[in-house]
Amino acid sequence: MERKGVLYNIDSSIAAKREDEINQEVLDLKRSHFEAGKIQAQDDLSTPCDDYLLDIEFAESITDLDYGSSRGLLDPILESQISLSPGLVVQESQSQNAMFGLTNSELHDLSRDKCESQILVEYNAVKFPTAFTPGDISNVDDVAGFFAEAASSEKINDSVIDHSVLTSKGISFMSNAMRNEGQDVNREIFDMHESSAISLPVTSQAMNIDIPLTQKRLRKPTRRYIDESSDLNAKRSRKREEVSTCASASKDKLPRVRCQKKSRAEFTEMELFPEESSCKAIQVPFASLVNEECDKRHTSNAIQVMKAHKEVTVVNPKDDPIAPKKLDQDGARRKHHRLWTVSEVRKLIDGVAQYGVGRWSHIKKLYFSSSAHRTPVDLKDKWRNLLKACYLQKQSKITEKGKHNLSWRPLPKSVLHRVSELANMHPYPRNGRCKSRSPCSSSFPVHTNRSNIQ
DNA sequence: ATTAGGG
DNA sequence: CCCTAAT
């Protein structure tokens, strides 16, 4: 059987995007493609990246190279070496057309904006859940340094770097079309390597990668597996996410030690220094705070573009992230303002329905595990805003002047209804009755609320 | 570490 | 969203 994969070279100027975000996007794409009839595999619409590959960004020259039927996936390390030789990049994909129906150009579109870049080398996050999740190398800038660091810290032995390849030129990712073959694959690979089926110009240029090629690498469980397997992991990964989310991370790590008036930027720098001491090439960044934002924005746009063609029949067009507003010139101060999509709101509502108001952390874990942004605090804030919106809606109803000067217009009534129902059910903790939101819940028709709440 | 609340 | 106080 033909075993191919595609190895994408990525320019060093780019970096990874958050794993979860990517997964989410891929998932969305997958769904959209399924809905559009472009793919049949409905079975696994819940898994973003298992059987296909996704690249962060396509390199200019992607050369396909068939390694023959008996070849397995290339060993990551091997790949890295291969990739070092310009123009020689790996494989084609046997997997049902990587990404299920996504054409290369689509992939390209998707990913092009996906990674504008980023900073902060978090080398202890060099994990690549089996099915390729680039985001784990959050914010890699100096790839070489990154890789070297990872290698020297023995992480590789741990197989944390699975299907990823970091080259001096960038990062490459590869599909895992034959994950099931587990170790055998690796062996094949090594065999291949030893027989020097390919001469490897190991230009370990920028990096001093000294990795025992004969070492066995274990496969890392899929992201989904990890998620399902335990809450512990979830917790840990969440922590990691937060760390890599830059801005919020710095806050967490340096709780209240800092001087009161530090600007966020200074902050981040402070935060990063420690790492710099141990990691050779860290680039930090003034831009760090914005990049992720831009990042997301572009991605959203890209996704939207991709969805565009099927949008005609789309179930709920509003589910698409509304294009965020222009970036604040003020510069990188705040997290980018990501507008809440209706689906997100629904998820939040579901969460509240299930856990009740106040269990933001739980809700986040269960319903927003795939969206790295949206911290529990965000959820809380959003809920508060929903209640407010609810209240305002009622007000506007009363005035009945048809004034749609409301900024929250896009919220469907059904959503607001559910909010009010829930608000009624789970009165906001503490001062439940004194604030402005109470009126909303109390005066709204709440007859059928039982149905929504289990 | 999480939450509630104020800004 | 951010920040902080209070758990």
Tab-separated table of C-alpha atoms (C1' of nucleotides) in Angstrom:
chain	number	residue	atom	x	y	z
A	1	MET	CA	0.000	0.000	0.000
A	2	GLU	CA	1.180	3.394	-0.734
A	3	ARG	CA	2.427	5.139	2.215
A	4	LYS	CA	3.027	8.636	1.829
A	5	GLY	CA	2.817	11.659	3.812
A	6	VAL	CA	3.548	15.186	3.226
A	7	LEU	CA	6.165	16.967	5.007
A	8	TYR	CA	5.825	20.593	4.983
A	9	ASN	CA	8.635	22.850	5.443
A	10	ILE	CA	8.003	25.944	7.230
A	11	ASP	CA	9.821	29.074	7.150
A	12	SER	CA	11.613	29.916	10.250
A	13	SER	CA	9.850	33.167	10.464
A	14	ILE	CA	6.744	31.461	11.422
A	15	ALA	CA	5.826	29.747	14.459
A	16	ALA	CA	3.178	27.602	15.754
A	17	LYS	CA	-0.250	28.338	16.712
A	18	ARG	CA	-1.900	27.018	19.666
A	19	GLU	CA	-2.753	23.445	19.463
A	20	ASP	CA	-6.227	23.791	20.615
A	21	GLU	CA	-7.054	26.538	18.305
A	22	ILE	CA	-5.739	24.694	15.404
A	23	ASN	CA	-7.568	21.623	16.372
A	24	GLN	CA	-10.697	23.562	16.686
A	25	GLU	CA	-10.277	25.100	13.346
A	26	VAL	CA	-9.456	21.916	11.664
A	27	LEU	CA	-12.421	20.427	13.279
A	28	ASP	CA	-14.582	23.166	11.970
A	29	LEU	CA	-13.171	22.687	8.565
A	30	LYS	CA	-13.739	19.061	8.748
A	31	ARG	CA	-17.287	19.598	9.650
A	32	SER	CA	-17.830	22.077	6.972
A	33	HIS	CA	-16.380	19.759	4.453
A	34	PHE	CA	-18.526	17.037	5.650
A	35	GLU	CA	-21.560	19.170	5.428
A	36	ALA	CA	-20.598	20.211	1.998
A	37	GLY	CA	-20.399	16.609	1.038
A	38	LYS	CA	-16.771	16.734	0.320
A	39	ILE	CA	-15.953	14.055	2.708
A	40	GLN	CA	-17.754	11.073	3.938
A	41	ALA	CA	-15.956	10.298	7.051
A	42	GLN	CA	-18.413	11.442	9.528
A	43	ASP	CA	-17.338	9.006	12.079
A	44	ASP	CA	-14.648	11.057	13.482
A	45	LEU	CA	-15.781	14.568	13.212
A	46	SER	CA	-14.860	15.028	16.749
A	47	THR	CA	-11.243	14.561	16.209
A	48	PRO	CA	-9.449	17.353	14.622
A	49	CYS	CA	-6.189	16.115	13.411
A	50	ASP	CA	-5.954	12.463	13.753
A	51	ASP	CA	-5.717	11.220	10.323
A	52	TYR	CA	-4.609	14.033	8.349
A	53	LEU	CA	-1.972	16.422	8.485
A	54	LEU	CA	-2.014	20.033	8.758
A	55	ASP	CA	0.756	22.323	8.258
A	56	ILE	CA	1.481	25.497	9.857
A	57	GLU	CA	2.468	27.104	6.741
A	58	PHE	CA	3.525	25.800	3.475
A	59	ALA	CA	6.960	26.440	2.402
A	60	GLU	CA	7.588	27.845	-0.956
A	61	SER	CA	8.901	24.687	-2.314
A	62	ILE	CA	7.309	21.559	-1.257
A	63	THR	CA	8.682	18.672	-3.045
A	64	ASP	CA	7.048	15.407	-2.983
A	65	LEU	CA	9.096	12.402	-2.670
A	66	ASP	CA	7.840	8.971	-2.805
A	67	TYR	CA	9.655	6.652	-0.580
A	68	GLY	CA	8.079	3.605	-1.904
A	69	SER	CA	5.550	1.279	-0.611
A	70	SER	CA	7.598	-0.397	1.999
A	71	ARG	CA	8.576	2.724	3.673
A	72	GLY	CA	6.960	3.853	6.736
A	73	LEU	CA	6.682	7.193	8.106
A	74	LEU	CA	9.883	8.863	8.387
A	75	ASP	CA	11.433	9.165	11.647
A	76	PRO	CA	11.150	12.619	12.913
A	77	ILE	CA	14.781	13.021	13.306
A	78	LEU	CA	15.404	11.612	9.974
A	79	GLU	CA	12.926	13.952	8.593
A	80	SER	CA	14.635	16.810	10.105
A	81	GLN	CA	17.771	15.842	8.439
A	82	ILE	CA	16.133	15.388	5.191
A	83	SER	CA	14.503	18.640	5.424
A	84	LEU	CA	17.754	20.245	5.924
A	85	SER	CA	18.610	19.577	2.433
A	86	PRO	CA	16.909	22.174	0.411
A	87	GLY	CA	14.374	21.050	-2.030
A	88	LEU	CA	14.255	17.640	-0.662
A	89	VAL	CA	11.196	17.218	1.267
A	90	VAL	CA	9.271	14.259	1.983
A	91	GLN	CA	6.317	12.380	0.900
A	92	GLU	CA	2.853	12.531	-0.235
A	93	SER	CA	-0.039	11.424	1.657
A	94	GLN	CA	-1.755	8.188	1.502
A	95	SER	CA	-4.162	9.279	4.033
A	96	GLN	CA	-7.369	9.891	2.373
A	97	ASN	CA	-6.222	13.039	0.962
A	98	ALA	CA	-4.792	14.772	3.846
A	99	MET	CA	-7.332	16.550	5.785
A	100	PHE	CA	-10.235	14.925	4.165
A	101	GLY	CA	-11.007	16.809	1.141
A	102	LEU	CA	-9.013	19.810	1.754
A	103	THR	CA	-7.099	20.694	-1.227
A	104	ASN	CA	-3.650	21.882	-0.933
A	105	SER	CA	-4.578	25.341	-1.811
A	106	GLU	CA	-7.189	25.295	0.823
A	107	LEU	CA	-4.752	24.093	3.291
A	108	HIS	CA	-2.534	26.773	2.237
A	109	ASP	CA	-5.150	29.359	2.715
A	110	LEU	CA	-6.043	28.004	5.987
A	111	SER	CA	-2.669	27.916	7.349
A	112	ARG	CA	-1.110	30.831	5.796
A	113	ASP	CA	-2.491	33.236	8.225
A	114	LYS	CA	-2.389	30.852	10.948
A	115	CYS	CA	0.969	31.514	12.075
A	116	GLU	CA	2.262	34.821	11.962
A	117	SER	CA	4.719	34.113	14.418
A	118	GLN	CA	5.611	34.245	17.840
A	119	ILE	CA	7.996	34.379	20.405
A	120	LEU	CA	8.531	32.873	23.629
A	121	VAL	CA	10.225	29.636	23.450
A	122	GLU	CA	8.597	27.344	25.773
A	123	TYR	CA	10.766	24.428	25.367
A	124	ASN	CA	9.156	22.281	27.846
A	125	ALA	CA	6.152	22.255	25.733
A	126	VAL	CA	7.669	20.352	22.962
A	127	LYS	CA	4.993	17.883	22.906
A	128	PHE	CA	3.262	16.660	19.906
A	129	PRO	CA	0.281	14.597	20.513
A	130	THR	CA	0.359	11.916	17.995
A	131	ALA	CA	-1.782	13.444	15.431
A	132	PHE	CA	0.225	16.438	14.972
A	133	THR	CA	-0.521	19.352	17.011
A	134	PRO	CA	1.826	22.053	16.180
A	135	GLY	CA	0.510	24.387	18.694
A	136	ASP	CA	2.330	22.630	21.337
A	137	ILE	CA	5.414	24.281	20.423
A	138	SER	CA	3.747	27.392	21.242
A	139	ASN	CA	5.453	30.411	20.127
A	140	VAL	CA	8.569	29.111	18.765
A	141	ASP	CA	10.718	31.593	17.204
A	142	ASP	CA	14.178	30.412	17.039
A	143	VAL	CA	13.497	26.993	15.895
A	144	ALA	CA	16.995	25.833	15.875
A	145	GLY	CA	17.562	26.883	19.380
A	146	PHE	CA	14.337	25.428	20.306
A	147	PHE	CA	15.068	22.143	18.816
A	148	ALA	CA	18.505	21.975	20.177
A	149	GLU	CA	17.210	22.744	23.530
A	150	ALA	CA	14.617	20.118	23.299
A	151	ALA	CA	17.107	17.611	22.181
A	152	SER	CA	19.567	18.368	24.837
A	153	SER	CA	16.975	18.153	27.449
A	154	GLU	CA	16.289	14.613	26.493
A	155	LYS	CA	12.803	15.302	25.649
A	156	ILE	CA	13.258	13.607	22.437
A	157	ASN	CA	13.981	10.366	24.057
A	158	ASP	CA	10.687	10.677	25.578
A	159	SER	CA	9.224	10.838	22.203
A	160	VAL	CA	7.622	14.020	22.948
A	161	ILE	CA	8.572	15.112	19.572
A	162	ASP	CA	6.656	12.746	17.580
A	163	HIS	CA	5.649	13.679	14.175
A	164	SER	CA	7.122	16.958	14.185
A	165	VAL	CA	10.242	18.047	12.717
A	166	LEU	CA	12.159	21.042	13.466
A	167	THR	CA	14.694	22.051	11.043
A	168	SER	CA	17.000	24.866	10.804
A	169	LYS	CA	14.694	26.228	8.256
A	170	GLY	CA	11.629	25.791	10.160
A	171	ILE	CA	9.228	23.314	11.422
A	172	SER	CA	7.762	20.521	9.549
A	173	PHE	CA	4.884	18.447	10.374
A	174	MET	CA	3.852	15.249	9.020
A	175	SER	CA	0.788	13.226	8.958
A	176	ASN	CA	0.540	10.034	10.732
A	177	ALA	CA	-1.164	7.883	8.292
A	178	MET	CA	-0.130	4.747	9.943
A	179	ARG	CA	-0.221	5.486	13.508
A	180	ASN	CA	-1.458	2.070	14.259
A	181	GLU	CA	1.702	0.513	13.323
A	182	GLY	CA	3.312	1.996	16.276
A	183	GLN	CA	6.818	1.046	16.881
A	184	ASP	CA	7.184	-0.862	13.737
A	185	VAL	CA	7.055	2.255	11.852
A	186	ASN	CA	9.972	3.573	13.654
A	187	ARG	CA	11.907	0.504	13.029
A	188	GLU	CA	11.218	0.679	9.405
A	189	ILE	CA	12.346	4.136	9.427
A	190	PHE	CA	15.546	3.360	11.061
A	191	ASP	CA	16.132	0.565	8.717
A	192	MET	CA	15.665	2.842	5.931
A	193	HIS	CA	17.978	5.234	7.416
A	194	GLU	CA	20.668	2.760	8.004
A	195	SER	CA	20.482	1.411	4.561
A	196	SER	CA	20.940	4.942	3.573
A	197	ALA	CA	18.146	4.846	1.165
A	198	ILE	CA	18.614	8.474	1.184
A	199	SER	CA	21.709	10.313	1.680
A	200	LEU	CA	21.226	12.758	4.335
A	201	PRO	CA	23.077	15.920	4.162
A	202	VAL	CA	22.992	16.470	7.792
A	203	THR	CA	23.740	20.018	7.948
A	204	SER	CA	23.238	20.458	11.522
A	205	GLN	CA	23.932	23.986	11.029
A	206	ALA	CA	22.464	26.186	13.545
A	207	MET	CA	21.930	23.420	15.913
A	208	ASN	CA	24.011	20.861	17.526
A	209	ILE	CA	21.563	18.184	17.503
A	210	ASP	CA	23.153	15.177	18.804
A	211	ILE	CA	20.484	12.671	18.928
A	212	PRO	CA	20.919	9.004	18.967
A	213	LEU	CA	19.129	8.013	15.865
A	214	THR	CA	18.718	4.526	17.000
A	215	GLN	CA	16.729	5.420	19.960
A	216	LYS	CA	13.296	4.134	20.144
A	217	ARG	CA	10.487	6.527	20.364
A	218	LEU	CA	7.221	5.865	21.850
A	219	ARG	CA	4.118	7.228	20.464
A	220	LYS	CA	2.351	9.792	22.329
A	221	PRO	CA	-1.322	9.385	22.838
A	222	THR	CA	-3.632	11.429	20.785
A	223	ARG	CA	-4.844	14.647	22.058
A	224	ARG	CA	-8.289	13.300	22.217
A	225	TYR	CA	-7.121	10.332	24.108
A	226	ILE	CA	-5.413	12.522	26.532
A	227	ASP	CA	-8.433	14.664	26.988
A	228	GLU	CA	-10.653	11.764	27.574
A	229	SER	CA	-8.364	9.863	29.755
A	230	SER	CA	-8.282	12.156	32.661
A	231	ASP	CA	-9.069	15.414	34.168
A	232	LEU	CA	-5.659	15.595	35.572
A	233	ASN	CA	-4.179	15.873	32.227
A	234	ALA	CA	-6.700	18.394	31.317
A	235	LYS	CA	-5.692	20.451	34.183
A	236	ARG	CA	-2.098	20.218	33.406
A	237	SER	CA	-2.505	20.975	29.802
A	238	ARG	CA	-4.610	23.883	30.612
A	239	LYS	CA	-1.890	25.167	32.720
A	240	ARG	CA	0.484	24.797	29.933
A	241	GLU	CA	-1.823	26.534	27.622
A	242	GLU	CA	-2.035	29.417	29.835
A	243	VAL	CA	1.627	29.662	30.075
A	244	SER	CA	1.929	29.764	26.398
A	245	THR	CA	-0.736	32.282	26.080
A	246	CYS	CA	1.863	34.734	26.993
A	247	ALA	CA	0.065	37.617	28.488
A	248	SER	CA	-1.991	35.758	30.931
A	249	ALA	CA	0.911	33.613	31.754
A	250	SER	CA	3.065	36.306	33.008
A	251	LYS	CA	0.417	37.327	35.327
A	252	ASP	CA	0.051	33.922	36.729
A	253	LYS	CA	3.618	33.326	37.300
A	254	LEU	CA	4.452	36.500	38.943
A	255	PRO	CA	1.444	36.919	40.985
A	256	ARG	CA	1.789	39.840	43.145
A	257	VAL	CA	5.428	40.142	43.421
A	258	ARG	CA	5.686	42.725	40.838
A	259	CYS	CA	5.754	46.338	41.424
A	260	GLN	CA	2.410	47.811	41.195
A	261	LYS	CA	2.817	49.923	38.210
A	262	LYS	CA	4.551	47.690	35.806
A	263	SER	CA	3.160	47.903	32.394
A	264	ARG	CA	2.200	44.647	30.887
A	265	ALA	CA	5.032	44.745	28.507
A	266	GLU	CA	7.603	45.102	31.163
A	267	PHE	CA	5.949	42.369	32.873
A	268	THR	CA	6.277	39.963	30.141
A	269	GLU	CA	9.869	40.703	29.851
A	270	MET	CA	10.495	40.119	33.451
A	271	GLU	CA	8.729	36.913	33.148
A	272	LEU	CA	10.766	35.707	30.315
A	273	PHE	CA	14.139	36.355	31.631
A	274	PRO	CA	14.396	33.267	33.667
A	275	GLU	CA	13.813	31.226	30.621
A	276	GLU	CA	16.285	33.079	28.687
A	277	SER	CA	18.940	32.025	31.028
A	278	SER	CA	18.410	28.444	30.163
A	279	CYS	CA	17.331	28.664	26.633
A	280	LYS	CA	19.754	30.082	24.251
A	281	ALA	CA	17.638	31.787	21.779
A	282	ILE	CA	14.695	33.451	23.085
A	283	GLN	CA	13.251	36.200	21.339
A	284	VAL	CA	11.020	38.204	23.114
A	285	PRO	CA	8.970	40.521	22.202
A	286	PHE	CA	7.348	43.371	22.268
A	287	ALA	CA	5.123	41.924	19.774
A	288	SER	CA	4.363	38.945	21.764
A	289	LEU	CA	1.169	40.196	23.022
A	290	VAL	CA	-0.181	41.206	19.739
A	291	ASN	CA	0.973	38.384	17.726
A	292	GLU	CA	-1.290	35.889	19.126
A	293	GLU	CA	-4.059	38.226	18.601
A	294	CYS	CA	-3.264	38.863	15.046
A	295	ASP	CA	-2.779	35.294	14.743
A	296	LYS	CA	-6.187	34.446	15.797
A	297	ARG	CA	-7.747	37.083	13.778
A	298	HIS	CA	-6.152	35.941	10.627
A	299	THR	CA	-7.011	32.455	11.317
A	300	SER	CA	-10.573	33.257	11.852
A	301	ASN	CA	-10.639	35.066	8.650
A	302	ALA	CA	-9.027	32.263	6.882
A	303	ILE	CA	-11.522	29.865	8.228
A	304	GLN	CA	-14.267	32.105	7.212
A	305	VAL	CA	-12.944	32.330	3.770
A	306	MET	CA	-12.783	28.653	3.561
A	307	LYS	CA	-16.228	28.276	4.810
A	308	ALA	CA	-17.468	30.872	2.473
A	309	HIS	CA	-18.279	28.592	-0.337
A	310	LYS	CA	-20.500	26.469	1.723
A	311	GLU	CA	-21.861	29.205	3.759
A	312	VAL	CA	-24.925	29.436	1.647
A	313	THR	CA	-26.460	26.467	3.228
A	314	VAL	CA	-24.762	26.740	6.472
A	315	VAL	CA	-26.725	25.952	9.506
A	316	ASN	CA	-25.868	28.902	11.485
A	317	PRO	CA	-23.831	31.518	9.799
A	318	LYS	CA	-23.610	33.422	12.965
A	319	ASP	CA	-21.490	30.761	14.391
A	320	ASP	CA	-18.625	32.097	12.551
A	321	PRO	CA	-16.560	34.439	14.502
A	322	ILE	CA	-17.447	37.891	13.627
A	323	ALA	CA	-14.511	39.635	12.249
A	324	PRO	CA	-12.843	41.309	15.093
A	325	LYS	CA	-12.302	44.936	14.984
A	326	LYS	CA	-9.188	46.551	14.025
A	327	LEU	CA	-6.279	46.107	16.242
A	328	ASP	CA	-5.841	48.766	18.738
A	329	GLN	CA	-3.032	51.006	17.872
A	330	ASP	CA	-2.501	51.380	21.498
A	331	GLY	CA	-0.507	48.331	21.081
A	332	ALA	CA	-0.447	44.929	22.558
A	333	ARG	CA	-1.799	45.810	25.847
A	334	ARG	CA	-4.780	43.685	26.121
A	335	LYS	CA	-5.693	40.363	24.885
A	336	HIS	CA	-7.343	40.685	21.595
A	337	HIS	CA	-10.979	41.235	21.885
A	338	ARG	CA	-12.475	38.124	20.559
A	339	LEU	CA	-16.079	38.437	19.949
A	340	TRP	CA	-18.131	35.702	21.308
A	341	THR	CA	-19.795	33.610	18.730
A	342	VAL	CA	-23.275	32.392	19.161
A	343	SER	CA	-22.073	28.879	19.425
A	344	GLU	CA	-19.735	29.864	22.150
A	345	VAL	CA	-22.530	31.503	23.972
A	346	ARG	CA	-24.551	28.405	23.593
A	347	LYS	CA	-21.794	26.344	24.965
A	348	LEU	CA	-21.539	28.638	27.872
A	349	ILE	CA	-25.209	28.395	28.490
A	350	ASP	CA	-25.093	24.670	28.309
A	351	GLY	CA	-22.316	24.720	30.765
A	352	VAL	CA	-24.188	26.878	33.140
A	353	ALA	CA	-27.191	24.677	32.742
A	354	GLN	CA	-25.168	21.720	33.685
A	355	TYR	CA	-22.928	23.021	36.356
A	356	GLY	CA	-24.749	26.035	37.537
A	357	VAL	CA	-23.556	29.543	37.765
A	358	GLY	CA	-20.203	29.993	39.292
A	359	ARG	CA	-18.501	26.820	38.263
A	360	TRP	CA	-16.644	28.565	35.571
A	361	SER	CA	-13.618	26.491	35.861
A	362	HIS	CA	-15.565	23.323	35.288
A	363	ILE	CA	-17.485	24.775	32.462
A	364	LYS	CA	-14.328	25.865	30.860
A	365	LYS	CA	-12.893	22.451	31.091
A	366	LEU	CA	-15.861	20.718	29.714
A	367	TYR	CA	-17.085	23.068	27.087
A	368	PHE	CA	-14.170	25.214	26.231
A	369	SER	CA	-11.299	22.882	26.457
A	370	SER	CA	-10.657	23.396	22.829
A	371	SER	CA	-10.542	27.098	22.905
A	372	ALA	CA	-7.459	28.266	24.554
A	373	HIS	CA	-8.682	31.708	25.087
A	374	ARG	CA	-11.833	31.956	27.096
A	375	THR	CA	-10.578	31.525	30.520
A	376	PRO	CA	-12.936	30.776	33.330
A	377	VAL	CA	-12.886	34.426	34.075
A	378	ASP	CA	-13.902	35.154	30.569
A	379	LEU	CA	-16.796	32.843	30.951
A	380	LYS	CA	-17.813	34.553	34.079
A	381	ASP	CA	-17.605	37.920	32.456
A	382	LYS	CA	-19.524	36.739	29.503
A	383	TRP	CA	-22.237	35.355	31.643
A	384	ARG	CA	-22.475	38.610	33.418
A	385	ASN	CA	-22.775	40.339	30.117
A	386	LEU	CA	-25.382	37.939	28.991
A	387	LEU	CA	-27.431	38.708	31.980
A	388	LYS	CA	-27.016	42.324	31.292
A	389	ALA	CA	-28.007	41.838	27.714
A	390	CYS	CA	-30.978	39.979	28.898
A	391	TYR	CA	-31.955	42.797	31.085
A	392	LEU	CA	-31.434	45.342	28.406
A	393	GLN	CA	-33.435	43.374	25.991
A	394	LYS	CA	-36.292	43.371	28.341
A	395	GLN	CA	-35.939	47.052	28.750
A	396	SER	CA	-35.983	47.685	25.068
A	397	LYS	CA	-39.018	45.556	24.901
A	398	ILE	CA	-40.698	47.734	27.395
A	399	THR	CA	-39.830	50.945	25.698
A	400	GLU	CA	-40.885	49.286	22.523
A	401	LYS	CA	-39.474	51.927	20.326
A	402	GLY	CA	-37.833	49.531	18.010
A	403	LYS	CA	-34.554	51.108	18.684
A	404	HIS	CA	-31.939	48.679	17.734
A	405	ASN	CA	-29.108	50.692	18.955
A	406	LEU	CA	-28.009	47.737	20.908
A	407	SER	CA	-24.592	46.443	20.393
A	408	TRP	CA	-25.503	42.947	21.328
A	409	ARG	CA	-28.056	42.680	18.635
A	410	PRO	CA	-26.781	39.453	17.132
A	411	LEU	CA	-27.890	37.437	20.079
A	412	PRO	CA	-30.770	35.241	19.131
A	413	LYS	CA	-33.788	35.403	21.293
A	414	SER	CA	-33.637	31.779	22.071
A	415	VAL	CA	-30.295	32.329	23.608
A	416	LEU	CA	-31.470	35.170	25.706
A	417	HIS	CA	-34.372	33.155	26.813
A	418	ARG	CA	-32.198	30.405	27.973
A	419	VAL	CA	-30.046	32.866	29.763
A	420	SER	CA	-32.951	34.280	31.592
A	421	GLU	CA	-34.205	30.895	32.467
A	422	LEU	CA	-30.916	29.884	33.846
A	423	ALA	CA	-30.542	33.144	35.584
A	424	ASN	CA	-33.770	32.433	37.249
A	425	MET	CA	-32.776	28.971	38.151
A	426	HIS	CA	-29.335	29.657	39.347
A	427	PRO	CA	-29.493	33.018	40.872
A	428	TYR	CA	-26.193	34.666	40.631
A	429	PRO	CA	-24.135	33.875	43.654
A	430	ARG	CA	-24.050	36.322	46.433
A	431	ASN	CA	-26.204	39.368	46.312
A	432	GLY	CA	-28.606	37.592	44.079
A	433	ARG	CA	-31.278	40.155	44.306
A	434	CYS	CA	-29.812	43.538	44.444
A	435	LYS	CA	-28.113	44.039	41.167
A	436	SER	CA	-29.602	44.994	37.913
A	437	ARG	CA	-29.783	41.582	36.473
A	438	SER	CA	-32.452	40.230	38.668
A	439	PRO	CA	-35.266	42.026	36.971
A	440	CYS	CA	-34.488	40.257	33.822
A	441	SER	CA	-34.863	36.848	35.166
A	442	SER	CA	-37.768	37.588	37.356
A	443	SER	CA	-39.900	39.153	34.743
A	444	PHE	CA	-39.203	36.850	31.958
A	445	PRO	CA	-41.506	34.065	31.094
A	446	VAL	CA	-40.038	31.093	32.762
A	447	HIS	CA	-42.326	28.254	32.239
A	448	THR	CA	-40.452	25.701	30.354
A	449	ASN	CA	-37.167	26.042	31.973
A	450	ARG	CA	-37.109	22.535	33.262
A	451	SER	CA	-36.563	21.213	29.847
A	452	ASN	CA	-33.276	22.885	29.475
A	453	ILE	CA	-31.902	21.971	32.735
A	454	GLN	CA	-31.137	18.531	33.670
B	1	DA	C1'	-6.158	28.131	42.300
B	2	DT	C1'	-10.934	29.947	41.781
B	3	DT	C1'	-14.510	33.289	42.138
B	4	DA	C1'	-16.945	37.509	42.578
B	5	DG	C1'	-17.038	42.155	41.456
B	6	DG	C1'	-15.501	46.663	40.144
B	7	DG	C1'	-13.505	49.318	36.477
C	1	DC	C1'	-10.969	42.597	29.155
C	2	DC	C1'	-8.183	43.668	33.239
C	3	DC	C1'	-7.329	43.813	38.085
C	4	DT	C1'	-7.963	42.719	42.816
C	5	DA	C1'	-9.856	41.074	46.968
C	6	DA	C1'	-11.528	37.201	49.152
C	7	DT	C1'	-11.894	32.503	49.630
